XYZ file of C-alpha atoms in Angstrom:
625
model
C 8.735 -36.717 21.031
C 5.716 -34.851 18.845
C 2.589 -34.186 21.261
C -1.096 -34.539 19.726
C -1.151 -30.633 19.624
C 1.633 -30.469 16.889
C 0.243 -33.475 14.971
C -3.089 -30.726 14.374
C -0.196 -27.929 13.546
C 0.514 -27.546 9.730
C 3.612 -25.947 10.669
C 4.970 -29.511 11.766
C 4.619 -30.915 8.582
C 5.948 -27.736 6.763
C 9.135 -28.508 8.515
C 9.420 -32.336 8.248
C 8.467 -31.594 4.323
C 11.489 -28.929 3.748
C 13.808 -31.251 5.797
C 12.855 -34.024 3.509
C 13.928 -31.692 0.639
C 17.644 -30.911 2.648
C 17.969 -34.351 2.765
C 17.607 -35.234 -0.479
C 19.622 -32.040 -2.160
C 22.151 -32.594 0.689
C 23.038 -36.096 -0.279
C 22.589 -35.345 -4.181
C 25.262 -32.208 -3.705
C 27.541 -34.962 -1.449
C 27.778 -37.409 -4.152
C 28.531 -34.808 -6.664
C 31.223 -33.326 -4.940
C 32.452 -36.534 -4.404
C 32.486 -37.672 -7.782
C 32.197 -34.594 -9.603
C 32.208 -35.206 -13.547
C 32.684 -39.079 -13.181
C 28.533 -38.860 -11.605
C 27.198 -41.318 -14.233
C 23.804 -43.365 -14.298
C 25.530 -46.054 -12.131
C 26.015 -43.636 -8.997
C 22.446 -42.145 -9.159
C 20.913 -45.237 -9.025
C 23.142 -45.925 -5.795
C 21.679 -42.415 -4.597
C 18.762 -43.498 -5.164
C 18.859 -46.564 -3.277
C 20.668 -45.009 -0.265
C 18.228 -42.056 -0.688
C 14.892 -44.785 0.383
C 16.153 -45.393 3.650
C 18.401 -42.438 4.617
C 15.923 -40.181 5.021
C 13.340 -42.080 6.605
C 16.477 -42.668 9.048
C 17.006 -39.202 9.714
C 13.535 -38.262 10.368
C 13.215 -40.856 12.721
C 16.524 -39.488 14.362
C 15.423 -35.863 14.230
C 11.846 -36.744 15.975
C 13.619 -38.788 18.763
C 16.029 -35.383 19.375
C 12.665 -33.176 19.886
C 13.779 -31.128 16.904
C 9.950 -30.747 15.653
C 8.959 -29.971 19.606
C 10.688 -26.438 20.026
C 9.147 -23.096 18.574
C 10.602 -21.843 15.398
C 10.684 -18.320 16.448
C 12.924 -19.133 19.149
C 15.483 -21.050 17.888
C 18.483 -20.743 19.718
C 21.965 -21.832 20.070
C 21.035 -25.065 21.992
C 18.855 -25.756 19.465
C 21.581 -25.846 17.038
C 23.660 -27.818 18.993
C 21.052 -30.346 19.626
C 20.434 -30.024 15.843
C 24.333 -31.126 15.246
C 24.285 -33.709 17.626
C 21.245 -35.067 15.614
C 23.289 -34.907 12.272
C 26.543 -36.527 13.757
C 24.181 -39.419 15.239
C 22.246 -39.661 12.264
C 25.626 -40.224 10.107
C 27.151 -42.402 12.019
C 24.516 -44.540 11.961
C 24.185 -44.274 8.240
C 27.973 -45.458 8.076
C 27.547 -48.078 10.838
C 25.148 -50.148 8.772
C 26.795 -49.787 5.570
C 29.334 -50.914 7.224
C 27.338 -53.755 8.632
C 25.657 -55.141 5.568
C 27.296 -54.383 2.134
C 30.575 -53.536 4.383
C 31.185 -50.561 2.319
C 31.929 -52.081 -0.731
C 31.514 -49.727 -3.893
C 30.540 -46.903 -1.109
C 32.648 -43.736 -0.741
C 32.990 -42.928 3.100
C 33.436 -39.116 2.381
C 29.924 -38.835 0.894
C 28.453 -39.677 3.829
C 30.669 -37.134 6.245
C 29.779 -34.059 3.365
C 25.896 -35.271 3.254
C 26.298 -34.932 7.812
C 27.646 -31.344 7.407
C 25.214 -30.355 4.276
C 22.277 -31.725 6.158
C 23.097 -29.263 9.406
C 24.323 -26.449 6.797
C 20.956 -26.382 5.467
C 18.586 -27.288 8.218
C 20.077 -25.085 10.599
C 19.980 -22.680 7.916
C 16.179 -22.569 7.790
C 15.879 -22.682 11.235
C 18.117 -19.377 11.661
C 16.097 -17.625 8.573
C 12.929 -18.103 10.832
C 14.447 -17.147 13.907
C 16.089 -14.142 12.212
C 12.343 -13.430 10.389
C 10.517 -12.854 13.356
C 13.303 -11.399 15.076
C 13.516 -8.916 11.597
C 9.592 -8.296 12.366
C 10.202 -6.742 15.962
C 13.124 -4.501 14.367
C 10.790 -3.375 11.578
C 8.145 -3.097 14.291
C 10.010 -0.717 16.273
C 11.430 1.303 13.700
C 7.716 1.824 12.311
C 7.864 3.242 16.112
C 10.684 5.254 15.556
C 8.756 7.609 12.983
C 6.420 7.922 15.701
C 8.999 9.238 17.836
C 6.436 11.729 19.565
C 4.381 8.974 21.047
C 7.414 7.256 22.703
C 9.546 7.582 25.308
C 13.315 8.102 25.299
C 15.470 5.726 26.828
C 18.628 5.060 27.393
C 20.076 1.845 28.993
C 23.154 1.402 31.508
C 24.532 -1.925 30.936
C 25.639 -3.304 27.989
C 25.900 -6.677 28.965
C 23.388 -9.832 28.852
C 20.867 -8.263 30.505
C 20.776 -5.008 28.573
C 20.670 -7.119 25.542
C 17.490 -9.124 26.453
C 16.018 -5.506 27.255
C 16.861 -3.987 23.999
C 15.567 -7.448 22.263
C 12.935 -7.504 24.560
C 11.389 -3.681 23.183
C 12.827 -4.112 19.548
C 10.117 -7.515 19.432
C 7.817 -6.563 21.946
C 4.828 -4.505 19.822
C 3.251 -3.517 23.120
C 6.013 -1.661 24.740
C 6.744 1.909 23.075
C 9.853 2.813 24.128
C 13.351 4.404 21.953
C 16.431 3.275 22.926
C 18.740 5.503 22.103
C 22.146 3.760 23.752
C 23.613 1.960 26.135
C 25.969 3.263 28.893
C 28.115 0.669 30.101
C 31.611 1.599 32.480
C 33.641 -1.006 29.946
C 35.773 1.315 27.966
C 36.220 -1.414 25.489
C 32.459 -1.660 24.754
C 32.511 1.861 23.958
C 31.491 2.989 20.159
C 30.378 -0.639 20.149
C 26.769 -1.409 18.972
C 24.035 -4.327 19.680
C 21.674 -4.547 17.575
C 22.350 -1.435 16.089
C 22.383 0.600 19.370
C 25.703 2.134 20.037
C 27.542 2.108 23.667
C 27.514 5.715 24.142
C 30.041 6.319 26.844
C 30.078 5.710 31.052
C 28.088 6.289 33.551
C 30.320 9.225 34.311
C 28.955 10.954 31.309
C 25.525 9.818 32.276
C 24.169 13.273 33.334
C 25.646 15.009 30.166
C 24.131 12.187 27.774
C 20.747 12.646 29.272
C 20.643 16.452 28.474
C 22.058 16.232 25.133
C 19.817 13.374 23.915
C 16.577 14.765 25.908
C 16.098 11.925 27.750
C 13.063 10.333 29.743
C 13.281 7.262 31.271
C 16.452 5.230 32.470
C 16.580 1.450 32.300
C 19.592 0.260 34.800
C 20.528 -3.115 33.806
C 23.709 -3.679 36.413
C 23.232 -5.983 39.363
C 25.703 -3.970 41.351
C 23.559 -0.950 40.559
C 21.954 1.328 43.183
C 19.816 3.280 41.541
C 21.469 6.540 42.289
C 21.837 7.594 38.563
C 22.545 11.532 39.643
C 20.282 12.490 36.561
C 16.901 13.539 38.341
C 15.635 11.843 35.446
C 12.747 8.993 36.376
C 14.902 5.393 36.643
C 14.124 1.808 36.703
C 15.955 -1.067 38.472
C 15.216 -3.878 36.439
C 15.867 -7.407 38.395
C 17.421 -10.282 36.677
C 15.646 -13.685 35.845
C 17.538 -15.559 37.925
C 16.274 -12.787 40.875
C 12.640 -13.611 40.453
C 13.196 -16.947 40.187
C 14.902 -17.792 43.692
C 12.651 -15.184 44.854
C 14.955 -12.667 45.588
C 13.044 -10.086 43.887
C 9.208 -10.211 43.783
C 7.040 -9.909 40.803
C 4.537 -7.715 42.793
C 8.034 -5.297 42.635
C 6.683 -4.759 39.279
C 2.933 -4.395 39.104
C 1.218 -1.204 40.135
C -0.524 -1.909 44.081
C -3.870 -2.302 43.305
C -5.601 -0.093 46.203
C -8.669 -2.137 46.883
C -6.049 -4.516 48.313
C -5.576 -2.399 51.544
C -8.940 -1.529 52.282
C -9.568 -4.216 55.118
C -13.206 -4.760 53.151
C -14.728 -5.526 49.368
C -15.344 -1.997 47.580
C -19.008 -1.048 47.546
C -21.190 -1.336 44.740
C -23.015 1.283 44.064
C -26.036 1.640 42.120
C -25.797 3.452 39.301
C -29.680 3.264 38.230
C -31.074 6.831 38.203
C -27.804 8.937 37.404
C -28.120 9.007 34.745
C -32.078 10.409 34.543
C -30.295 13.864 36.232
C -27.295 13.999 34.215
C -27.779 12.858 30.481
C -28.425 16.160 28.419
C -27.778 18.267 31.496
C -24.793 20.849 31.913
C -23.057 20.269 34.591
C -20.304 22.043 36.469
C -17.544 20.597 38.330
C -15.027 22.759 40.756
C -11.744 21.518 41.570
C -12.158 19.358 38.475
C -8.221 19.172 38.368
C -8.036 17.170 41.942
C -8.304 13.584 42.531
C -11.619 13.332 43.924
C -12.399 16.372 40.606
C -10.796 14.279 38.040
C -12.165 11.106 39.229
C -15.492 12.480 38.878
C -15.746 14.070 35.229
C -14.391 10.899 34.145
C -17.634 9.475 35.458
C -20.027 11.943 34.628
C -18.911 11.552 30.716
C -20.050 8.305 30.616
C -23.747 9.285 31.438
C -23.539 11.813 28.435
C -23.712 15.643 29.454
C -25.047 18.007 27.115
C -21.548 20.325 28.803
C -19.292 19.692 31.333
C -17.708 22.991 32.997
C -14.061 22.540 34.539
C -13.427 25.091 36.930
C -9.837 24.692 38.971
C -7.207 27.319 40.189
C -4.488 25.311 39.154
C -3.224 25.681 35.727
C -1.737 22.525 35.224
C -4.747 20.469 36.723
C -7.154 21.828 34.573
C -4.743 20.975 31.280
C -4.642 17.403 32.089
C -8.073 16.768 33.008
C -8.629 18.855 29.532
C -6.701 16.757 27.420
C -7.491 13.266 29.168
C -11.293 14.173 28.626
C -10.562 15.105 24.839
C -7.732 12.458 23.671
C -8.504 9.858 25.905
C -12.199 9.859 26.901
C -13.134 11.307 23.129
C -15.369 13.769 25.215
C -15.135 17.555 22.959
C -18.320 19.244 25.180
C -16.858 20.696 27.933
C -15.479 24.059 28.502
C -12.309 24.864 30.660
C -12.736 27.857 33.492
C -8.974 28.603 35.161
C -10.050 30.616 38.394
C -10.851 30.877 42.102
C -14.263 29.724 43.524
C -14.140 32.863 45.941
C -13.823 35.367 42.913
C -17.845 35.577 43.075
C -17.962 38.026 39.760
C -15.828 35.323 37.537
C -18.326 32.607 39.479
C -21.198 34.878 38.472
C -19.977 34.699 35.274
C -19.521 31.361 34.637
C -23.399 31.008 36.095
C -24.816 33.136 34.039
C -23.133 31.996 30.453
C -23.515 28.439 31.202
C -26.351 28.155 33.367
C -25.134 25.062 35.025
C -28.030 22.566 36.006
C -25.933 20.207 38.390
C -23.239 21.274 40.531
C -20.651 19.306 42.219
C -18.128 21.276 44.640
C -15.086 19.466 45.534
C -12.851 22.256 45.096
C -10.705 22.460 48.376
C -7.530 22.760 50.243
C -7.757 19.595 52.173
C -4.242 18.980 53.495
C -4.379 19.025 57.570
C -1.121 19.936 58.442
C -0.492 22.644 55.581
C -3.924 24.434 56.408
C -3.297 24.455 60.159
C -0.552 26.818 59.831
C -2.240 28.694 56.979
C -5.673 29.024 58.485
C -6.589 32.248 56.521
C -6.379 30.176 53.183
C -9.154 27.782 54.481
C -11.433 30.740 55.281
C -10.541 32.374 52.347
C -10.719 28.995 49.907
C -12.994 26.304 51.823
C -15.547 28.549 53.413
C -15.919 31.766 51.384
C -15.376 29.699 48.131
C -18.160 27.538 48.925
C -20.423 30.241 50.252
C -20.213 32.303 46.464
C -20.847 28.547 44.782
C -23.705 27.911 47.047
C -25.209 31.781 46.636
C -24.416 31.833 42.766
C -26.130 28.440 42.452
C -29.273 29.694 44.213
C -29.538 33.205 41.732
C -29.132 31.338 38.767
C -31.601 28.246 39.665
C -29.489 25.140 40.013
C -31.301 21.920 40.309
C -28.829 20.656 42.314
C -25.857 20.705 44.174
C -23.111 18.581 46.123
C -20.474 19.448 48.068
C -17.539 17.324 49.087
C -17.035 16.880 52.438
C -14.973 14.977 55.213
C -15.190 13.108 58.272
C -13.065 15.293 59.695
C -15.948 17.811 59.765
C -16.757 15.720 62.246
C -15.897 17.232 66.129
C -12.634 18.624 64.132
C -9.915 18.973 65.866
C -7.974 20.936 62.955
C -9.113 23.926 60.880
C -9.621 22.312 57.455
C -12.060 19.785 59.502
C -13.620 22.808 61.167
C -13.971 24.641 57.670
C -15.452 21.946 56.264
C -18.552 22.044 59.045
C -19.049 25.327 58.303
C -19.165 24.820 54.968
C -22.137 21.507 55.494
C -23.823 24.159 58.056
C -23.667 26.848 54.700
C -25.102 23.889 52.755
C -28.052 23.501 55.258
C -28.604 26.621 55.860
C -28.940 27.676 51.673
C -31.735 24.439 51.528
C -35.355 26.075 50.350
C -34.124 28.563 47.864
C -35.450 26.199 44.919
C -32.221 24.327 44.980
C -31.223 20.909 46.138
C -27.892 20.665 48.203
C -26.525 17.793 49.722
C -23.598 16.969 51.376
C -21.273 13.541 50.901
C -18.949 13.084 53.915
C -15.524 11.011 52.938
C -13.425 9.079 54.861
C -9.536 8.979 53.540
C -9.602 8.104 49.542
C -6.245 5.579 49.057
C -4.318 7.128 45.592
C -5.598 10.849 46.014
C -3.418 13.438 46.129
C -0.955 14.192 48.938
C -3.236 10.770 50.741
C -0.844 8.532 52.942
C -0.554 5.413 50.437
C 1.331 7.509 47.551
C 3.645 8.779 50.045
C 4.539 5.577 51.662
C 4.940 4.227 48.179
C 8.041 6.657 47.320
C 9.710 5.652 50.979
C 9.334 2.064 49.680
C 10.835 2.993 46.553
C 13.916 4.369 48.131
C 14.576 1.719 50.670
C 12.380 2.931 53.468
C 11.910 3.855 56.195
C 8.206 4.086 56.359
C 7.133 7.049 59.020
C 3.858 6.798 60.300
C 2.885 8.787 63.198
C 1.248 6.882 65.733
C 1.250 3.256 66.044
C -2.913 3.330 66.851
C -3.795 5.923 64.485
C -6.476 4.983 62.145
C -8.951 5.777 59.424
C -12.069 4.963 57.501
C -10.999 4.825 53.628
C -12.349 4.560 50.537
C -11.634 4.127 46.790
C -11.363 7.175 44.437
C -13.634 5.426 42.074
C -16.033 4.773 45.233
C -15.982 8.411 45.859
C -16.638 9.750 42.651
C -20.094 6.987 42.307
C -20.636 7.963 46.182
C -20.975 11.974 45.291
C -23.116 10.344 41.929
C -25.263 8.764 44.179
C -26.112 11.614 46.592
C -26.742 13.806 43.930
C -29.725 11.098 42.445
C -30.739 10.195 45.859
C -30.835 13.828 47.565
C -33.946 15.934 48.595
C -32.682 18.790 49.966
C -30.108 19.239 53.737
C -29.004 15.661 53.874
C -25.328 14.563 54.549
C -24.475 11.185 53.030
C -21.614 8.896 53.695
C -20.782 5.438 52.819
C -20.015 2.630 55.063
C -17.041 1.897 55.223
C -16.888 -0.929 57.842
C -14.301 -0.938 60.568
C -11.657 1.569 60.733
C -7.941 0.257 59.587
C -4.524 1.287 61.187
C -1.932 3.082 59.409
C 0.799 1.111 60.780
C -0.994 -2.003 59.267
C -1.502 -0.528 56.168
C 2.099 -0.293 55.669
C 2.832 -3.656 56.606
C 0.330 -4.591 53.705
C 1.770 -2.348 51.007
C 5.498 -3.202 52.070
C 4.453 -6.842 51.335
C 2.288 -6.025 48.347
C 5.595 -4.520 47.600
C 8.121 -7.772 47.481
C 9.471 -7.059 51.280
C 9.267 -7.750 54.465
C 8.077 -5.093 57.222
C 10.472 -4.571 59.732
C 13.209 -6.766 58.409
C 13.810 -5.159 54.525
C 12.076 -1.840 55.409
C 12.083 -0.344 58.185
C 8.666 1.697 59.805
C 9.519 4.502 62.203
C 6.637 6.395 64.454
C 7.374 10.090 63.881
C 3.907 11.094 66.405
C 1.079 13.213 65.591
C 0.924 16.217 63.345
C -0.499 19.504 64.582
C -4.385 19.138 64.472
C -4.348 15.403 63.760
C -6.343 12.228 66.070
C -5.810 9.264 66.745
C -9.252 8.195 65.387
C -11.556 9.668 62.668
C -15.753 9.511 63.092
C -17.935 9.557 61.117
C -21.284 11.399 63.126
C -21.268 13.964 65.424
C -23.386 14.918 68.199
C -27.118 15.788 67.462
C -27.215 13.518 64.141
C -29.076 10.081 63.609
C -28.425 8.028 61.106
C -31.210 6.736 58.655
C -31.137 4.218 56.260
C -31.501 4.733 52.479
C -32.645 3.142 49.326
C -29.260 1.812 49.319
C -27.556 -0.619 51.872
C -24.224 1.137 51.353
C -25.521 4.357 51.645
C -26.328 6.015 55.119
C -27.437 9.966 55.580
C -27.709 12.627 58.402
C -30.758 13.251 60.070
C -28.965 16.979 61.434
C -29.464 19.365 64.438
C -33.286 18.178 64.027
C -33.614 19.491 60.628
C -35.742 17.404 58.623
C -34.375 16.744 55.014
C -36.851 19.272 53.360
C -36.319 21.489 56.145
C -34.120 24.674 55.499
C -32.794 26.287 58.610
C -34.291 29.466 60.227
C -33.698 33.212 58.536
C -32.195 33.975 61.839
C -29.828 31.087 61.700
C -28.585 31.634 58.273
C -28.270 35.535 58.832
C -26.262 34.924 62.065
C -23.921 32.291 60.314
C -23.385 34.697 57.789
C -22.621 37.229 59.614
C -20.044 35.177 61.773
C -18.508 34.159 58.163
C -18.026 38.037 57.649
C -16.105 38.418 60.354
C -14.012 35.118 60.082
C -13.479 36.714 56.320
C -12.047 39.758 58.091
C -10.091 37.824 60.567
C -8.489 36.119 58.056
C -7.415 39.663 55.579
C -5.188 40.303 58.797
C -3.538 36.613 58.653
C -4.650 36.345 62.710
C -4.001 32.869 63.471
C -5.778 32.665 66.712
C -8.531 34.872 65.873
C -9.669 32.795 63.481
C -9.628 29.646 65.283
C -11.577 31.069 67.893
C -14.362 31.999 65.973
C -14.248 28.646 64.041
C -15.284 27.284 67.673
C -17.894 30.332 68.106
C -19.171 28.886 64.930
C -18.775 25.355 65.659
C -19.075 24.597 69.111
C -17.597 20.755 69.177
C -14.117 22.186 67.355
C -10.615 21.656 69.445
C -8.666 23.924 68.303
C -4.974 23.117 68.826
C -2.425 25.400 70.679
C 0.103 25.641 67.563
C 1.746 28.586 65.625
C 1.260 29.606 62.278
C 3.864 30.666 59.595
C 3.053 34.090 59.730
């Protein structure tokens, strides 16, 4: 019937009002086609009489057949059906009681059957024109799109049956999704040359690859059930599941959401407080290295929102430094900032860069970080973690830096790999440069989920293709953290830094791998074990089991900040720097780890990473060279 909700709806009585008007002209037209020039006075006062009650009838009918309840933009074929069924109910009843009281007499039976098929010619006919309005609407929508061509992607579609229709309908109506189709491929030969909805059938899959090139094409949309997603293209695909799949459950709608990473944390994110940032950043320059990198990127989107008179980009990779350049300006509206491609170990281009922009507030996350890939191309983490940081740390002292943060990692801590054992040397660099006039701390990081080259990404592709999942050790685990949480965490150490410390967040208990891909298969639709498949592959040169966060000789205290816990180290106070002695020696041990590493000597340069810190394991392993 009509709910209380349509009875408030204009709309409803729009429609009743122009069916009222069908009714009428439809039984006017019937009796003059019936009669045609005989139509005198005497038949329109029968029409007139028949007209009182008819269409009171047929309201009544058309109310009881829920032809008021539907949505006008979505008429649809069982509409009309249920819309004829109403009209061939409506005139048989008509007859039926003519028939019962005046028993036809002076009545002409074949007004009545034209008046049934005028009165679904025309009703129907306004229901199409409003289905075919808004449907007109999307088509004009996306071919206001189409002029816009630069802004969308290019499509094409395999599968020109149902489902590649609903797609196509789907982004001609859809305002939101800004997407070109420009053809179907469907293996039919008899769809070929065909169009829907004005978007030809361009040929088969067989000519997939060669349609691609021609027609520049971005994305793939495979709408076959049988399909495999193995387009041959190298062209990024989707596998779009049926309705009927998500319904029975066959396919899961998490399939199609992004994983939201705080999911497999094992804990709530921290809040961190932001109160005081911005006191040491608004109208400041500041200079970010490695601003290209996730933890890089993550942070200058931060550090915009507290209003910088500059920001400074400084990254070695080309590509890194374009995209954090044109997010900041296109996306982020942010214009003050001033792209440096180079090397943090080229100390004239970082003298430079010092002296033009006299940076206020440094952050250092430039790094190679990736264990595996550094501990067979040990000579690059000399060369890029420890000398790198070492002409950042000197350059900020010449040119008066208020302060500075370096990125760190827990697996400074007792490393058993050289990028873990670079990065202590570069915290004992950072200690041992405290008392020059310049504040450096240190922020110590457990994994960051979503960062480049970090586990989660990777296992996400194996899901992707069907699995398996390798993880290494069935026991192996690690602290982790959110790439937001590290960008506020390195925030927050720069506000709440006096000079030595080493920060780090806590992070609560550690979390296995293995478990973490049992979460993000499921986050995924499937089922560990049963739909994909995890296989132990054992540990990587230079990797444990489990990941600390302290090492020997440092006490935790307790900060402003419940999250927030920093390094008491090697019994240096925080306002303490270290002795002249100490800092000359280290120096002069990072000289000679510098020359180690000019002659690509492997195991040279591991063993004076544990001359220089003691609690390294270095790991019995060749290099590439």
């Amino acid at each position: 019937m009509v709910s209380l909700a349509q009875l408030k709806n204009p709309k409803f009585y729009l429609l009743i009002f122009l069916d009222i008007v069908f009714f009428v002209v439809s039984l006017f037209l019937a009796y003059l086609a019936r009669h045609e020039i005989g139509f005198d006075a005497g038949h329109f006062q029968q029409f007139a009489g028949v007209l009182t009650w008819v269409v009171p009838l047929k309201i009544l009918v058309f109310l009881l057949s829920g032809l008021y309840a539907g949505m006008w933009r979505f008429t649809s074929l069982r509409d009309l059906r249920r819309l004829a069924v109403a009209c061939l109910f409506s005139t048989a009843l008509i007859i039926l009681l003519l028939f019962a009281f005046p028993r036809f007499q002076g009545f002409s039976r074949s007004v009545f059957f034209v008046d049934g098929i005028l009165t679904f010619i025309l009703t129907g006919g306004v229901r199409l024109a409003i289905r075919y309005y808004y449907a007109g609407q999307g088509k004009n929508n996306n071919a206001d799109r189409v002029t816009r061509s630069w802004r969308q992607k290019r499509v094409l579609i395999v599968g020109a049956g149902r489902a590649g229709e609903k797609i196509l309908r789907e982004i001609m109506e859809n305002k939101a999704l800004n997407y070109n189709v420009l053809g179907f491929i469907d293996d039919d030969p008899a769809k070929h040359g065909l169009s829907i909805h004005g978007v030809r059938v361009l040929g088969d899959v067989a000519c997939l690859e060669q349609i691609t090139a021609i027609l520049d094409v971005e994305q793939i949309f495979i709408a076959l059930p049988s399909a495999d997603g193995d387009t041959k293209t190298g062209i990024s695909h989707k596998i779009l599941p049926g309705i009927g799949e998500l319904i029975d459950g066959r396919v899961s709608t998490k399939m199609l959401r992004d994983i939201n990473y705080e999911d497999l944390l094992g804990r709530k994110p921290a809040q961190l407080d932001n109160r005081g940032i911005r006191d040491y950043l608004d109208s400041r320059v500041v200079l970010v290295t490695g601003c290209g990198g996730s933890i890089g990127s993550e942070l200058c989107r931060q550090i915009v929102k507290y209003q910088p008179a500059k920001l400074i980009l400084l990254d070695a990779g080309e590509l890194n430094l374009f995209k954090i350049q044109m997010e900041l300006r296109h996306e982020l509206y942010m214009s003050k900032f001033e792209p440096v491609l180079g090397q943090v170990q080229d100390s004239r281009l970082i003298d430079k860069v010092f002296e033009k922009f006299q940076p206020e507030v440094v952050f250092h996350a430039a790094a190679y970080k990736h264990v595996p890939m550094i501990e067979t191309n040990p000579w690059q983490a000399v060369d890029n973690n420890i000398v790198g940081s070492r002409v950042v740390m000197d350059a900020a002292i010449r040119h008066n830096v208020g302060r500075f943060v370096l990125v760190s990692t827990d697996k400074a801590v007792r490393p058993t790999n050289v990028m873990g054992a670079s990065k202590r040397v570069t915290e004992l660099i950072m200690q041992c440069s405290q008392g020059n006039g310049t504040k450096f701390v240190a922020v110590r990081f457990g994994n960051v989920v979503g960062s480049s080259g970090s586990v989660i990404p990777f296992f996400r592709r194996q899901i992707a293709h069907g699995g398996p999942v390798t993880v290494t050790h069935p026991e192996v685990n690690r602290f982790f953290m959110t790439i937001p949480e590290a960008a506020q965490m390195i925030l927050q150490a720069g506000m709440m830094g006096e000079g030595g410390e080493i920060f780090l967040l806590k992070m609560g208990t550690p979390v296995k791998i293995a478990d973490m891909a049992r979460d993000l298969i499921r986050l995924s639709g499937k089922e560990p074990d049963e739909d994909i498949k995890i296989v132990y592959t054992g540990l990587r040169e230079g990797e444990k089991l489990y990941e600390e966060l302290i090492t020997e000789g440092e006490d935790i205290l307790p900060t402003t900040h419940k999250n927030v816990m920093v390094l008491k180290s090697n019994g240096l106070s925080a306002n303490t720097s270290c002795h002249e002695e100490t800092r000359l020696n280290l120096y002069r041990q990072i000289d000679e780890l510098m020359s180690l590493a000019r002659s690509y000597d492997a195991r040279a340069i591991k063993a004076k990473l544990k001359e220089i810190v003691p609690e390294y394991t270095p790991q019995n392993n060749d290099s590439v060279l």
